[in-house]
Amino acid sequence: GFHNNEFEQKTIAANGTTEIEIYYDLDQITVIFDANDGSGNTDSQTFFFGVSQKLKANHFTRENYFFDGWIEIQHNASVQYSDGTYMSLVYPHGTVITLYAKWVCGVSVTNNTISDMDLSSLADECIVRVTGEINQNSLVSLAAKIKNAKKNITLDLSKATGLEAIAS
């Protein structure tokens, strides 16, 4: 997890007292973020060997898709990370890792954005994901919008909070 900095070579004194100072730095790993058909910019991030730090938040967008985390493709397997995940990387100094934005067809909505949501541009077989606190009135309004869209849209409430029971 460390690499040495350059140092000055010296000739060993006849009495063997020569000292050489060698300084070491933690290995650095660079994470590059790939928009994966999205647009915008998310700057790269530097990690230090074995030091846990928070992964940068996504700043990419993609029309008619919502962001669903980062994917690292390595050795024919993929590892997924969420925005803000704490990561501790243990790769050799100078390693560059690319994380690709994972996109899901559909939209992500909150209680405050449901009223302005337009589903007409979504393709069939998409997802509407509700995130955060939602109330019953907003959920009923959302259900009506999905029904009127006349598309095969899946409602994902796995990231929603505040739902205890829905009156019929």
PDB file of C-alpha atoms in Angstrom:
ATOM      1  CA  GLY A   1       0.000   0.000   0.000  1.00  0.00           C
ATOM      2  CA  PHE A   2       3.003   2.306  -0.074  1.00  0.00           C
ATOM      3  CA  HIS A   3       5.542   3.356  -2.660  1.00  0.00           C
ATOM      4  CA  ASN A   4       8.857   5.058  -2.040  1.00  0.00           C
ATOM      5  CA  ASN A   5       9.658   8.535  -3.254  1.00  0.00           C
ATOM      6  CA  GLU A   6      12.886   9.244  -5.089  1.00  0.00           C
ATOM      7  CA  PHE A   7      15.908   9.442  -2.846  1.00  0.00           C
ATOM      8  CA  GLU A   8      19.554  10.340  -3.139  1.00  0.00           C
ATOM      9  CA  GLN A   9      22.017   7.478  -3.338  1.00  0.00           C
ATOM     10  CA  LYS A  10      25.105   8.011  -1.183  1.00  0.00           C
ATOM     11  CA  THR A  11      28.391   6.284  -0.832  1.00  0.00           C
ATOM     12  CA  ILE A  12      28.696   4.399   2.432  1.00  0.00           C
ATOM     13  CA  ALA A  13      31.231   6.029   4.726  1.00  0.00           C
ATOM     14  CA  ALA A  14      34.226   3.978   5.785  1.00  0.00           C
ATOM     15  CA  ASN A  15      32.862   3.761   9.326  1.00  0.00           C
ATOM     16  CA  GLY A  16      29.412   2.643   8.067  1.00  0.00           C
ATOM     17  CA  THR A  17      27.552   5.680   9.451  1.00  0.00           C
ATOM     18  CA  THR A  18      26.000   6.930   6.223  1.00  0.00           C
ATOM     19  CA  GLU A  19      22.265   7.540   6.502  1.00  0.00           C
ATOM     20  CA  ILE A  20      19.807   7.648   3.644  1.00  0.00           C
ATOM     21  CA  GLU A  21      16.330   8.999   4.213  1.00  0.00           C
ATOM     22  CA  ILE A  22      13.604   7.279   2.210  1.00  0.00           C
ATOM     23  CA  TYR A  23      10.050   8.571   2.377  1.00  0.00           C
ATOM     24  CA  TYR A  24       6.987   6.583   1.410  1.00  0.00           C
ATOM     25  CA  ASP A  25       3.555   7.724   0.248  1.00  0.00           C
ATOM     26  CA  LEU A  26       0.298   5.802   0.225  1.00  0.00           C
ATOM     27  CA  ASP A  27      -0.446   4.280  -3.149  1.00  0.00           C
ATOM     28  CA  GLN A  28      -2.957   6.286  -5.184  1.00  0.00           C
ATOM     29  CA  ILE A  29      -5.792   4.777  -7.212  1.00  0.00           C
ATOM     30  CA  THR A  30      -7.764   6.864  -9.701  1.00  0.00           C
ATOM     31  CA  VAL A  31     -11.459   6.243 -10.288  1.00  0.00           C
ATOM     32  CA  ILE A  32     -12.852   7.502 -13.595  1.00  0.00           C
ATOM     33  CA  PHE A  33     -16.604   7.831 -14.070  1.00  0.00           C
ATOM     34  CA  ASP A  34     -18.046   6.882 -17.466  1.00  0.00           C
ATOM     35  CA  ALA A  35     -21.464   8.286 -18.481  1.00  0.00           C
ATOM     36  CA  ASN A  36     -22.315   5.047 -20.339  1.00  0.00           C
ATOM     37  CA  ASP A  37     -24.530   6.748 -22.969  1.00  0.00           C
ATOM     38  CA  GLY A  38     -25.438   9.546 -20.567  1.00  0.00           C
ATOM     39  CA  SER A  39     -24.334  13.166 -20.734  1.00  0.00           C
ATOM     40  CA  GLY A  40     -22.716  15.621 -18.371  1.00  0.00           C
ATOM     41  CA  ASN A  41     -19.538  15.446 -16.335  1.00  0.00           C
ATOM     42  CA  THR A  42     -18.450  13.701 -13.171  1.00  0.00           C
ATOM     43  CA  ASP A  43     -14.799  14.410 -12.387  1.00  0.00           C
ATOM     44  CA  SER A  44     -12.422  11.567 -11.569  1.00  0.00           C
ATOM     45  CA  GLN A  45     -11.649  10.815  -7.938  1.00  0.00           C
ATOM     46  CA  THR A  46      -8.396   9.866  -6.205  1.00  0.00           C
ATOM     47  CA  PHE A  47      -8.379   7.163  -3.545  1.00  0.00           C
ATOM     48  CA  PHE A  48      -5.496   6.161  -1.294  1.00  0.00           C
ATOM     49  CA  PHE A  49      -4.637   2.518  -0.661  1.00  0.00           C
ATOM     50  CA  GLY A  50      -6.826   1.061   2.087  1.00  0.00           C
ATOM     51  CA  VAL A  51      -8.320   4.417   3.133  1.00  0.00           C
ATOM     52  CA  SER A  52     -12.114   4.395   3.194  1.00  0.00           C
ATOM     53  CA  GLN A  53     -13.722   7.364   1.525  1.00  0.00           C
ATOM     54  CA  LYS A  54     -17.081   8.302   0.090  1.00  0.00           C
ATOM     55  CA  LEU A  55     -17.632   7.725  -3.617  1.00  0.00           C
ATOM     56  CA  LYS A  56     -18.545  10.882  -5.546  1.00  0.00           C
ATOM     57  CA  ALA A  57     -22.160  11.478  -6.439  1.00  0.00           C
ATOM     58  CA  ASN A  58     -23.314  11.066 -10.019  1.00  0.00           C
ATOM     59  CA  HIS A  59     -23.695  14.212 -12.135  1.00  0.00           C
ATOM     60  CA  PHE A  60     -24.610  12.460 -15.390  1.00  0.00           C
ATOM     61  CA  THR A  61     -28.094  12.450 -16.875  1.00  0.00           C
ATOM     62  CA  ARG A  62     -29.796  10.411 -19.560  1.00  0.00           C
ATOM     63  CA  GLU A  63     -33.162  11.244 -21.038  1.00  0.00           C
ATOM     64  CA  ASN A  64     -35.920   8.765 -20.142  1.00  0.00           C
ATOM     65  CA  TYR A  65     -33.593   6.850 -17.820  1.00  0.00           C
ATOM     66  CA  PHE A  66     -32.721   7.131 -14.161  1.00  0.00           C
ATOM     67  CA  PHE A  67     -29.364   6.516 -12.550  1.00  0.00           C
ATOM     68  CA  ASP A  68     -29.165   3.282 -10.535  1.00  0.00           C
ATOM     69  CA  GLY A  69     -25.565   3.203  -9.312  1.00  0.00           C
ATOM     70  CA  TRP A  70     -22.083   2.516 -10.617  1.00  0.00           C
ATOM     71  CA  ILE A  71     -20.802  -0.706 -12.152  1.00  0.00           C
ATOM     72  CA  GLU A  72     -17.200  -1.860 -12.169  1.00  0.00           C
ATOM     73  CA  ILE A  73     -16.602  -4.540 -14.768  1.00  0.00           C
ATOM     74  CA  GLN A  74     -13.678  -6.713 -13.840  1.00  0.00           C
ATOM     75  CA  HIS A  75     -12.716 -10.278 -14.731  1.00  0.00           C
ATOM     76  CA  ASN A  76     -16.056 -10.861 -16.519  1.00  0.00           C
ATOM     77  CA  ALA A  77     -18.002 -10.001 -13.363  1.00  0.00           C
ATOM     78  CA  SER A  78     -19.587  -6.762 -12.326  1.00  0.00           C
ATOM     79  CA  VAL A  79     -19.619  -5.070  -8.967  1.00  0.00           C
ATOM     80  CA  GLN A  80     -22.211  -2.395  -8.264  1.00  0.00           C
ATOM     81  CA  TYR A  81     -21.829   0.634  -6.004  1.00  0.00           C
ATOM     82  CA  SER A  82     -24.371   3.255  -4.963  1.00  0.00           C
ATOM     83  CA  ASP A  83     -23.737   7.000  -4.884  1.00  0.00           C
ATOM     84  CA  GLY A  84     -22.104   7.897  -1.604  1.00  0.00           C
ATOM     85  CA  THR A  85     -20.912   4.359  -0.861  1.00  0.00           C
ATOM     86  CA  TYR A  86     -17.782   4.262   1.261  1.00  0.00           C
ATOM     87  CA  MET A  87     -15.053   2.404  -0.593  1.00  0.00           C
ATOM     88  CA  SER A  88     -11.647   1.176   0.489  1.00  0.00           C
ATOM     89  CA  LEU A  89      -9.558   0.290  -2.555  1.00  0.00           C
ATOM     90  CA  VAL A  90      -6.467  -1.900  -2.345  1.00  0.00           C
ATOM     91  CA  TYR A  91      -4.934  -1.782  -5.812  1.00  0.00           C
ATOM     92  CA  PRO A  92      -1.308  -1.083  -6.746  1.00  0.00           C
ATOM     93  CA  HIS A  93      -0.123   2.522  -7.103  1.00  0.00           C
ATOM     94  CA  GLY A  94      -1.263   4.123 -10.349  1.00  0.00           C
ATOM     95  CA  THR A  95      -4.199   1.773 -10.959  1.00  0.00           C
ATOM     96  CA  VAL A  96      -7.058   3.386 -12.874  1.00  0.00           C
ATOM     97  CA  ILE A  97     -10.554   1.988 -12.335  1.00  0.00           C
ATOM     98  CA  THR A  98     -13.506   2.939 -14.509  1.00  0.00           C
ATOM     99  CA  LEU A  99     -16.986   2.975 -12.995  1.00  0.00           C
ATOM    100  CA  TYR A 100     -19.822   2.995 -15.517  1.00  0.00           C
ATOM    101  CA  ALA A 101     -23.173   4.660 -14.845  1.00  0.00           C
ATOM    102  CA  LYS A 102     -25.955   2.083 -14.622  1.00  0.00           C
ATOM    103  CA  TRP A 103     -29.158   3.334 -16.265  1.00  0.00           C
ATOM    104  CA  VAL A 104     -32.685   1.994 -15.927  1.00  0.00           C
ATOM    105  CA  CYS A 105     -35.350   2.862 -18.479  1.00  0.00           C
ATOM    106  CA  GLY A 106     -37.889   5.079 -16.775  1.00  0.00           C
ATOM    107  CA  VAL A 107     -38.049   7.972 -14.347  1.00  0.00           C
ATOM    108  CA  SER A 108     -37.341   8.526 -10.699  1.00  0.00           C
ATOM    109  CA  VAL A 109     -39.905  10.725  -8.960  1.00  0.00           C
ATOM    110  CA  THR A 110     -40.474  12.227  -5.539  1.00  0.00           C
ATOM    111  CA  ASN A 111     -43.631  13.363  -3.828  1.00  0.00           C
ATOM    112  CA  ASN A 112     -42.896  16.889  -5.143  1.00  0.00           C
ATOM    113  CA  THR A 113     -42.282  15.934  -8.794  1.00  0.00           C
ATOM    114  CA  ILE A 114     -45.230  13.604  -9.436  1.00  0.00           C
ATOM    115  CA  SER A 115     -47.622  16.406 -10.381  1.00  0.00           C
ATOM    116  CA  ASP A 116     -45.291  17.680 -13.174  1.00  0.00           C
ATOM    117  CA  MET A 117     -44.311  14.234 -14.429  1.00  0.00           C
ATOM    118  CA  ASP A 118     -44.978  13.407 -18.096  1.00  0.00           C
ATOM    119  CA  LEU A 119     -44.895   9.715 -19.035  1.00  0.00           C
ATOM    120  CA  SER A 120     -45.656  10.237 -22.737  1.00  0.00           C
ATOM    121  CA  SER A 121     -42.001  10.115 -23.822  1.00  0.00           C
ATOM    122  CA  LEU A 122     -41.245   6.855 -21.982  1.00  0.00           C
ATOM    123  CA  ALA A 123     -40.875   3.667 -23.946  1.00  0.00           C
ATOM    124  CA  ASP A 124     -43.020   0.667 -23.133  1.00  0.00           C
ATOM    125  CA  GLU A 125     -41.555  -1.645 -20.437  1.00  0.00           C
ATOM    126  CA  CYS A 126     -40.148   1.146 -18.258  1.00  0.00           C
ATOM    127  CA  ILE A 127     -40.061   1.729 -14.518  1.00  0.00           C
ATOM    128  CA  VAL A 128     -41.336   4.606 -12.413  1.00  0.00           C
ATOM    129  CA  ARG A 129     -39.335   4.620  -9.182  1.00  0.00           C
ATOM    130  CA  VAL A 130     -40.590   6.628  -6.212  1.00  0.00           C
ATOM    131  CA  THR A 131     -37.880   7.853  -3.862  1.00  0.00           C
ATOM    132  CA  GLY A 132     -38.308   9.379  -0.432  1.00  0.00           C
ATOM    133  CA  GLU A 133     -41.441  10.274   1.490  1.00  0.00           C
ATOM    134  CA  ILE A 134     -44.719   9.965  -0.431  1.00  0.00           C
ATOM    135  CA  ASN A 135     -48.282  10.539   0.702  1.00  0.00           C
ATOM    136  CA  GLN A 136     -51.428   8.680  -0.326  1.00  0.00           C
ATOM    137  CA  ASN A 137     -52.799  11.485  -2.523  1.00  0.00           C
ATOM    138  CA  SER A 138     -49.590  11.664  -4.548  1.00  0.00           C
ATOM    139  CA  LEU A 139     -49.529   7.897  -4.935  1.00  0.00           C
ATOM    140  CA  VAL A 140     -53.130   7.861  -6.193  1.00  0.00           C
ATOM    141  CA  SER A 141     -52.257  10.648  -8.667  1.00  0.00           C
ATOM    142  CA  LEU A 142     -49.217   8.677  -9.823  1.00  0.00           C
ATOM    143  CA  ALA A 143     -51.274   5.507 -10.318  1.00  0.00           C
ATOM    144  CA  ALA A 144     -53.719   7.456 -12.501  1.00  0.00           C
ATOM    145  CA  LYS A 145     -50.867   8.858 -14.626  1.00  0.00           C
ATOM    146  CA  ILE A 146     -49.447   5.366 -15.117  1.00  0.00           C
ATOM    147  CA  LYS A 147     -52.874   4.002 -16.097  1.00  0.00           C
ATOM    148  CA  ASN A 148     -53.476   6.863 -18.562  1.00  0.00           C
ATOM    149  CA  ALA A 149     -50.071   6.364 -20.177  1.00  0.00           C
ATOM    150  CA  LYS A 150     -51.343   3.082 -21.636  1.00  0.00           C
ATOM    151  CA  LYS A 151     -47.896   1.542 -21.454  1.00  0.00           C
ATOM    152  CA  ASN A 152     -46.497  -1.415 -19.575  1.00  0.00           C
ATOM    153  CA  ILE A 153     -44.960   0.615 -16.729  1.00  0.00           C
ATOM    154  CA  THR A 154     -43.761  -0.973 -13.511  1.00  0.00           C
ATOM    155  CA  LEU A 155     -44.152   1.020 -10.295  1.00  0.00           C
ATOM    156  CA  ASP A 156     -41.147   0.613  -7.997  1.00  0.00           C
ATOM    157  CA  LEU A 157     -41.805   1.660  -4.385  1.00  0.00           C
ATOM    158  CA  SER A 158     -38.653   0.030  -2.952  1.00  0.00           C
ATOM    159  CA  LYS A 159     -37.036   3.449  -2.290  1.00  0.00           C
ATOM    160  CA  ALA A 160     -40.252   5.104  -1.035  1.00  0.00           C
ATOM    161  CA  THR A 161     -40.921   5.891   2.608  1.00  0.00           C
ATOM    162  CA  GLY A 162     -43.993   6.908   4.536  1.00  0.00           C
ATOM    163  CA  LEU A 163     -46.341   4.266   3.164  1.00  0.00           C
ATOM    164  CA  GLU A 164     -48.116   2.375   5.892  1.00  0.00           C
ATOM    165  CA  ALA A 165     -51.474   1.541   4.380  1.00  0.00           C
ATOM    166  CA  ILE A 166     -53.427   2.679   1.369  1.00  0.00           C
ATOM    167  CA  ALA A 167     -57.160   3.146   1.670  1.00  0.00           C
ATOM    168  CA  SER A 168     -59.241   1.790  -1.173  1.00  0.00           C
TER     169      SER A 168
END
